[in-house]
Coordinates of C-alpha atoms and ligand atoms in Angstrom, one line a residue:
M45 CA 0.1 -0.1 -0.1
H46 CA 1.3 3.4 -1.1
S47 CA 0.6 6.0 1.8
I48 CA 0.4 9.7 0.9
F49 CA 0.0 13.0 2.7
Y50 CA -2.4 15.4 1.3
D51 CA -2.4 19.2 2.2
R52 CA -4.6 21.9 1.1
A53 CA -2.4 25.1 0.6
K54 CA -3.6 28.3 2.0
D55 CA -1.7 30.6 -0.3
A56 CA 1.1 30.4 -2.9
D57 CA 3.9 30.6 -0.4
H58 CA 2.3 27.7 1.7
A59 CA 2.0 25.7 -1.3
I60 CA 5.6 26.1 -2.3
R61 CA 6.9 25.4 1.2
L62 CA 4.9 22.2 1.2
A63 CA 6.0 21.2 -2.2
S64 CA 9.6 21.8 -2.0
E65 CA 10.4 18.4 -0.5
P66 CA 11.4 15.7 -3.2
G67 CA 8.3 13.5 -3.8
A68 CA 5.7 16.3 -3.4
K69 CA 3.4 17.3 -6.3
F70 CA 0.9 20.0 -6.8
I71 CA -2.6 19.2 -7.7
G72 CA -5.2 21.5 -9.5
G73 CA -7.7 19.7 -11.5
G74 CA -5.9 16.5 -11.2
T75 CA -7.1 15.0 -14.7
N76 CA -3.8 13.7 -15.6
L77 CA -2.0 13.2 -12.2
L78 CA -4.9 11.3 -10.7
D79 CA -5.0 8.8 -13.6
L80 CA -1.2 8.3 -13.5
Y81 CA -1.5 7.8 -9.7
K82 CA -4.1 5.2 -10.0
S83 CA -2.3 3.3 -12.7
G84 CA 0.8 3.3 -10.5
V85 CA 2.8 5.5 -12.7
E86 CA 3.0 8.6 -10.6
K87 CA 3.7 7.8 -6.9
P88 CA 3.9 11.1 -5.0
L89 CA 4.6 10.9 -1.4
R90 CA 2.5 14.4 -0.7
L91 CA -0.2 16.0 -2.8
V92 CA -0.3 19.8 -2.2
D93 CA -3.9 20.9 -3.3
I94 CA -3.7 24.3 -5.0
S95 CA -7.2 24.2 -6.3
R96 CA -8.3 26.9 -4.1
L97 CA -5.7 29.4 -4.6
A98 CA -6.6 32.7 -6.2
L99 CA -5.0 32.1 -9.5
A100 CA -7.9 31.7 -11.9
D101 CA -8.4 35.1 -13.2
I102 CA -7.7 36.1 -16.8
D103 CA -6.9 39.7 -17.3
A104 CA -6.0 42.3 -20.0
L105 CA -2.3 43.7 -19.4
A106 CA -1.4 47.3 -19.9
D107 CA 0.6 46.7 -22.9
G108 CA -2.2 44.9 -24.9
G109 CA -1.5 41.5 -23.9
V110 CA -3.5 39.1 -21.4
R111 CA -2.6 37.4 -18.4
I112 CA -4.1 33.9 -17.6
G113 CA -4.0 32.7 -14.2
A114 CA -2.6 29.2 -13.8
L115 CA -5.8 27.7 -12.2
A116 CA -8.2 29.1 -15.2
S117 CA -9.8 26.0 -16.5
N118 CA -9.3 25.1 -20.0
S119 CA -13.0 25.8 -20.7
A120 CA -12.8 29.2 -19.1
A121 CA -9.8 30.1 -21.2
A122 CA -11.3 28.7 -24.5
N123 CA -14.5 30.8 -24.0
H124 CA -13.1 34.0 -22.5
P125 CA -13.9 36.9 -24.9
L126 CA -10.5 38.6 -24.5
L127 CA -8.7 35.4 -25.5
R128 CA -11.3 34.6 -28.4
Q129 CA -10.9 38.0 -29.7
R130 CA -7.1 38.5 -29.4
Y131 CA -5.9 35.0 -29.8
P132 CA -8.2 32.7 -31.7
L133 CA -5.4 30.3 -32.2
L134 CA -5.5 29.5 -28.6
A135 CA -9.2 29.0 -28.2
E136 CA -9.0 26.7 -31.2
A137 CA -6.3 24.7 -29.5
L138 CA -7.9 24.6 -26.3
L139 CA -11.2 23.4 -27.8
S140 CA -9.6 20.6 -29.8
G141 CA -8.4 18.9 -26.6
A142 CA -9.9 16.3 -24.3
S143 CA -13.6 16.4 -23.7
P144 CA -16.0 19.2 -22.4
Q145 CA -15.9 17.5 -18.9
L146 CA -12.3 17.2 -19.0
R147 CA -11.8 20.9 -20.0
N148 CA -13.9 22.0 -17.2
M149 CA -11.6 20.4 -14.7
A150 CA -8.3 20.8 -16.4
T151 CA -6.3 23.9 -15.5
V152 CA -4.0 26.0 -17.7
G153 CA -1.0 25.3 -15.6
G154 CA -1.8 21.6 -15.4
N155 CA -2.2 21.3 -19.2
L156 CA 1.2 22.6 -19.6
L157 CA 2.6 19.9 -17.3
Q158 CA 0.6 16.9 -18.8
R159 CA 2.6 13.9 -19.4
T160 CA 3.3 12.0 -22.5
R161 CA 0.7 9.3 -23.5
C162 CA 3.5 6.8 -24.6
Y163 CA 1.7 3.5 -24.1
Y164 CA 4.9 2.1 -22.5
F165 CA 5.1 5.0 -20.1
T166 CA 1.2 5.0 -19.0
D167 CA 1.5 1.1 -18.3
P168 CA 3.8 -0.1 -15.6
A169 CA 3.4 -3.6 -16.9
F170 CA 6.2 -2.6 -19.3
A171 CA 9.5 -2.5 -17.2
Q172 CA 11.5 -0.6 -19.8
C173 CA 10.8 3.1 -19.9
N174 CA 13.6 5.6 -19.1
K175 CA 11.0 8.4 -18.5
R176 CA 9.2 6.5 -15.7
A177 CA 12.2 4.4 -14.5
P178 CA 15.4 6.1 -15.4
G179 CA 18.0 3.7 -16.6
S180 CA 15.6 0.9 -17.5
G181 CA 15.6 1.3 -21.3
C182 CA 13.0 2.5 -23.9
A183 CA 10.4 -0.2 -24.9
A184 CA 9.0 2.1 -27.5
K185 CA 12.1 2.1 -29.6
D186 CA 11.8 -1.5 -30.7
G187 CA 8.2 -1.6 -29.9
F188 CA 5.0 -0.2 -31.5
N189 CA 6.1 3.5 -32.2
R190 CA 3.3 4.9 -34.3
I191 CA 2.5 7.8 -32.1
H192 CA 6.1 8.7 -31.2
A193 CA 8.6 11.4 -32.3
I194 CA 10.2 12.1 -35.6
L195 CA 12.1 15.2 -34.4
G196 CA 14.5 15.9 -31.5
A197 CA 14.3 12.5 -30.0
S198 CA 17.1 10.7 -28.1
E199 CA 18.5 7.1 -27.7
Q200 CA 16.8 7.3 -24.3
C201 CA 13.4 8.5 -25.2
I202 CA 11.2 8.9 -28.3
A203 CA 8.0 10.2 -26.6
V204 CA 6.0 13.3 -27.6
N205 CA 4.4 16.2 -25.7
P206 CA 0.5 15.7 -25.7
S207 CA -0.6 19.3 -25.1
D208 CA -2.7 21.2 -28.0
M209 CA -2.6 24.4 -25.7
G210 CA 1.2 24.4 -25.6
I211 CA 1.6 24.2 -29.3
A212 CA -0.6 27.4 -29.6
L213 CA 1.2 29.0 -26.8
T214 CA 4.5 28.5 -28.3
A215 CA 3.3 30.0 -31.5
L216 CA 1.9 33.1 -29.5
D217 CA 5.3 33.6 -27.7
A218 CA 3.9 33.0 -24.2
V219 CA 5.7 33.6 -21.2
I220 CA 5.3 31.3 -18.1
Q221 CA 5.3 33.0 -14.6
T222 CA 6.4 31.0 -11.9
K223 CA 7.0 31.3 -8.1
G224 CA 9.4 28.9 -6.2
P225 CA 11.8 28.4 -3.4
Q226 CA 14.3 30.4 -5.3
G227 CA 11.9 33.5 -6.0
E228 CA 10.0 34.4 -9.0
R229 CA 10.9 33.6 -12.8
R230 CA 9.5 34.4 -16.0
I231 CA 10.3 31.7 -18.4
P232 CA 9.7 32.0 -22.3
I233 CA 7.8 29.0 -23.5
G234 CA 10.7 28.1 -25.8
E235 CA 12.9 27.7 -22.6
F236 CA 10.2 25.8 -20.6
Y237 CA 10.1 22.4 -22.2
R238 CA 13.1 20.0 -22.7
L239 CA 14.2 17.6 -25.3
P240 CA 14.7 14.1 -23.8
G241 CA 18.4 13.9 -24.2
D242 CA 19.9 11.7 -21.4
T243 CA 17.4 12.9 -18.9
P244 CA 13.8 12.1 -20.4
Q245 CA 12.4 11.9 -16.8
Y246 CA 12.2 15.6 -16.9
D247 CA 9.7 17.2 -19.1
T248 CA 10.2 20.9 -18.2
N249 CA 12.9 23.1 -16.5
L250 CA 10.7 23.7 -13.5
A251 CA 12.5 23.0 -10.2
Q252 CA 11.0 21.0 -7.4
G253 CA 8.4 23.1 -5.5
E254 CA 8.1 25.7 -8.4
L255 CA 4.6 26.7 -8.8
I256 CA 3.2 28.1 -12.2
T257 CA 1.2 31.2 -11.3
A258 CA 0.3 32.5 -14.6
V259 CA 0.7 32.5 -18.4
D260 CA 1.4 35.9 -20.1
L261 CA 0.4 36.5 -23.8
P262 CA 2.2 39.5 -25.2
P263 CA 0.4 41.6 -27.9
S264 CA 0.0 39.4 -30.9
P265 CA 0.1 40.5 -34.6
F266 CA -1.2 37.1 -35.5
G267 CA -5.0 37.6 -34.4
G268 CA -6.4 37.9 -38.0
H269 CA -4.6 35.1 -39.6
S270 CA -4.1 31.9 -37.4
H271 CA -5.4 28.4 -37.5
Y272 CA -4.8 25.3 -35.3
L273 CA -5.1 22.1 -37.3
K274 CA -5.1 18.7 -35.4
V275 CA -4.9 15.4 -37.1
R276 CA -5.9 12.5 -35.1
D277 CA -7.3 9.0 -35.3
R278 CA -10.9 9.8 -34.5
A279 CA -12.7 13.3 -34.5
S280 CA -12.7 14.0 -30.8
Y281 CA -11.3 13.0 -27.5
A282 CA -7.9 11.8 -29.0
F283 CA -4.4 13.0 -29.0
A284 CA -2.7 14.5 -32.1
L285 CA -0.8 12.3 -34.5
V286 CA 0.3 15.6 -36.0
S287 CA -0.9 19.1 -35.2
V288 CA 0.2 22.5 -36.6
A289 CA -0.3 26.0 -34.9
A290 CA 0.1 28.3 -37.9
A291 CA 0.1 32.2 -37.3
L292 CA 0.7 34.8 -40.1
D293 CA 1.1 38.6 -40.0
L294 CA -0.1 39.4 -43.4
H295 CA 0.2 43.0 -45.0
D296 CA -0.9 43.5 -48.7
G297 CA -0.5 39.7 -49.2
V298 CA 2.9 39.6 -48.0
V299 CA 4.0 37.7 -45.0
R300 CA 5.7 40.1 -42.5
D301 CA 6.2 37.4 -39.8
A302 CA 5.1 33.8 -39.2
R303 CA 5.0 31.2 -36.6
I304 CA 4.9 27.5 -37.5
V305 CA 4.6 25.0 -34.4
L306 CA 4.1 21.4 -34.8
G307 CA 2.7 19.2 -32.1
G308 CA 2.8 15.3 -32.0
V309 CA 6.2 15.1 -33.5
A310 CA 8.5 15.8 -30.7
H311 CA 9.2 15.8 -26.8
K312 CA 8.2 19.6 -26.9
P313 CA 6.3 21.9 -29.0
W314 CA 8.5 22.0 -32.2
R315 CA 8.8 25.5 -33.6
A316 CA 10.0 25.3 -37.3
V317 CA 12.0 28.4 -37.5
D318 CA 13.4 27.7 -40.8
A319 CA 10.0 27.1 -42.3
E320 CA 9.0 30.7 -40.9
S321 CA 12.0 32.2 -42.6
V322 CA 10.9 30.6 -45.9
L323 CA 7.6 32.5 -45.9
T324 CA 8.9 35.8 -44.3
G325 CA 8.9 38.8 -46.8
K326 CA 7.1 36.7 -49.5
P327 CA 3.4 36.3 -50.6
L328 CA 1.9 33.0 -49.9
T329 CA 2.0 30.8 -53.0
D330 CA 2.0 27.0 -53.6
D331 CA 5.6 27.1 -54.0
S332 CA 6.6 29.0 -50.7
L333 CA 4.2 26.7 -48.7
H334 CA 5.5 23.5 -50.0
T335 CA 9.0 24.8 -49.4
A336 CA 8.1 25.8 -46.0
A337 CA 6.4 22.6 -45.2
A338 CA 9.6 20.8 -46.4
A339 CA 11.8 22.9 -44.1
A340 CA 9.4 22.2 -41.1
V341 CA 10.4 18.4 -41.1
A342 CA 14.1 18.7 -42.1
G343 CA 16.2 16.5 -40.1
A344 CA 13.2 14.1 -39.3
R345 CA 14.1 10.7 -38.3
P346 CA 11.2 8.6 -38.1
C347 CA 10.9 5.1 -36.4
R348 CA 9.7 1.8 -37.8
H349 CA 5.9 2.5 -37.5
N350 CA 5.7 6.3 -37.9
Q351 CA 7.3 7.3 -41.3
F352 CA 3.9 8.4 -42.4
K353 CA 4.3 11.3 -39.9
I354 CA 6.8 13.0 -42.3
E355 CA 4.3 13.2 -45.1
L356 CA 1.5 14.0 -42.8
A357 CA 3.1 16.8 -40.9
Q358 CA 4.0 18.5 -44.4
R359 CA 0.4 18.3 -45.6
A360 CA -0.8 19.7 -42.3
V361 CA 1.6 22.6 -42.5
V362 CA 0.4 23.5 -46.0
R363 CA -3.4 23.1 -45.0
A364 CA -3.0 25.1 -41.8
L365 CA -1.1 28.0 -43.5
R366 CA -3.5 28.1 -46.3
I367 CA -6.5 28.3 -43.9
A368 CA -4.7 30.8 -41.9
G369 CA -3.9 32.9 -44.9
E370 CA -7.5 32.8 -46.2
K371 CA -9.2 34.0 -42.9
A372 CA -10.6 37.5 -43.2
Ligands
SF4_462 FE1 9.3 5.6 -21.9 FE2 10.1 7.6 -23.5 FE3 10.5 5.0 -24.1 FE4 8.1 6.0 -24.0 S1 9.5 6.7 -25.5 S2 8.9 4.0 -23.4 S3 8.2 7.3 -22.5 S4 11.4 6.2 -22.5

C-alpha cells in the first residue's frame, strides 16, 4: 500500500513550502495526475492541493497582452472573450483537446505539465521506460512506435508532448510566470520544455516546488490570420498524431512574420524556425507553402511505425497555413 500525505495550501507561499520536498506534487484539476497515480505511474509522497488558490483570473495587461491565471480552467480560457478576440489560435487549440468535462476540470497550468501518452510510459506492466524508471531502457524504440517522435528524440526516449494548448502558446510567444523556493521567474515558453536527451524523466525546466502562477501572452500581430489544425485517429477526444499552429502577420498579401509550431512530433512543441523564414517577406504561394512544409520536417528521423508522420506533417503545415492565410 502506498501511503500519501494530502495538504490543502492556504496561499502560494504555503503551497511552495509544502511542495519543496522531493516526492511532493501540486494538484489542481488532477485530470492527468490522478489517472497516473491510480495506474501506478506517479507515486507522489505528498499531494499539495492548490485548487483553491486565487490564481484563476484572466485579465488584460496594460501593454495589450493578456495574463491567464494558472488555475483558469481550459473551458474558461477557451471561452473568454478577450482570448477569443485577441488569440483565436489559443481558443481553437484548447477546444480541440480532451472532452468538455475534462476541459471544465483541467487547468491551464496543469495542461502545460501533462505527461506523454506513450503506451509504455502509462502502463507500468512494461518494465522498460527511461521516463518512468531512469536507466531501464525504452520499450518504444523497438516496440510499436506509431505515435512517437520524428524530431528531437534521443536514444533514451522517443516520446511526444501531448498538449494542444502548449503548441498554440509557443506560436504566441507565451511567457510562463512561476514562483518557487528561489523566487519568481518569467520563463519564455521556448525555454520551458526540454528535449529528452539523457534525462527524459524531466519534461520541463521547473524546479522542485516551483509553482506556475500565470501565463502571459504578449500583444499579437497574428490575431487575424491563424489556425490550429489537429490530425488524429478519431474526430474528438484523441491526441494529435500531428498538429500545427500556424500564425501569419500579413500585409498586402505579403508575410511580415510567421509562426509555425508542430505538435505530436517531438518531446516539446516544435517551432519550425526555418520554415517561418521561408515565408517571411514573400506572398503565400503554392511554392512557398510547400518549401516551408519541407523545411518544417528537415532532419526528421522516423521510427519503424511512424514514417507516415513526415508526409502527414508537411500536408498539415500547408493546409494550416492556407487556412490561416485565407481568414478575413
Ligand atoms: Fe518511456 Fe520515452 Fe521510451 Fe516511451 S519513448 S517507453 S516514455 S522512454
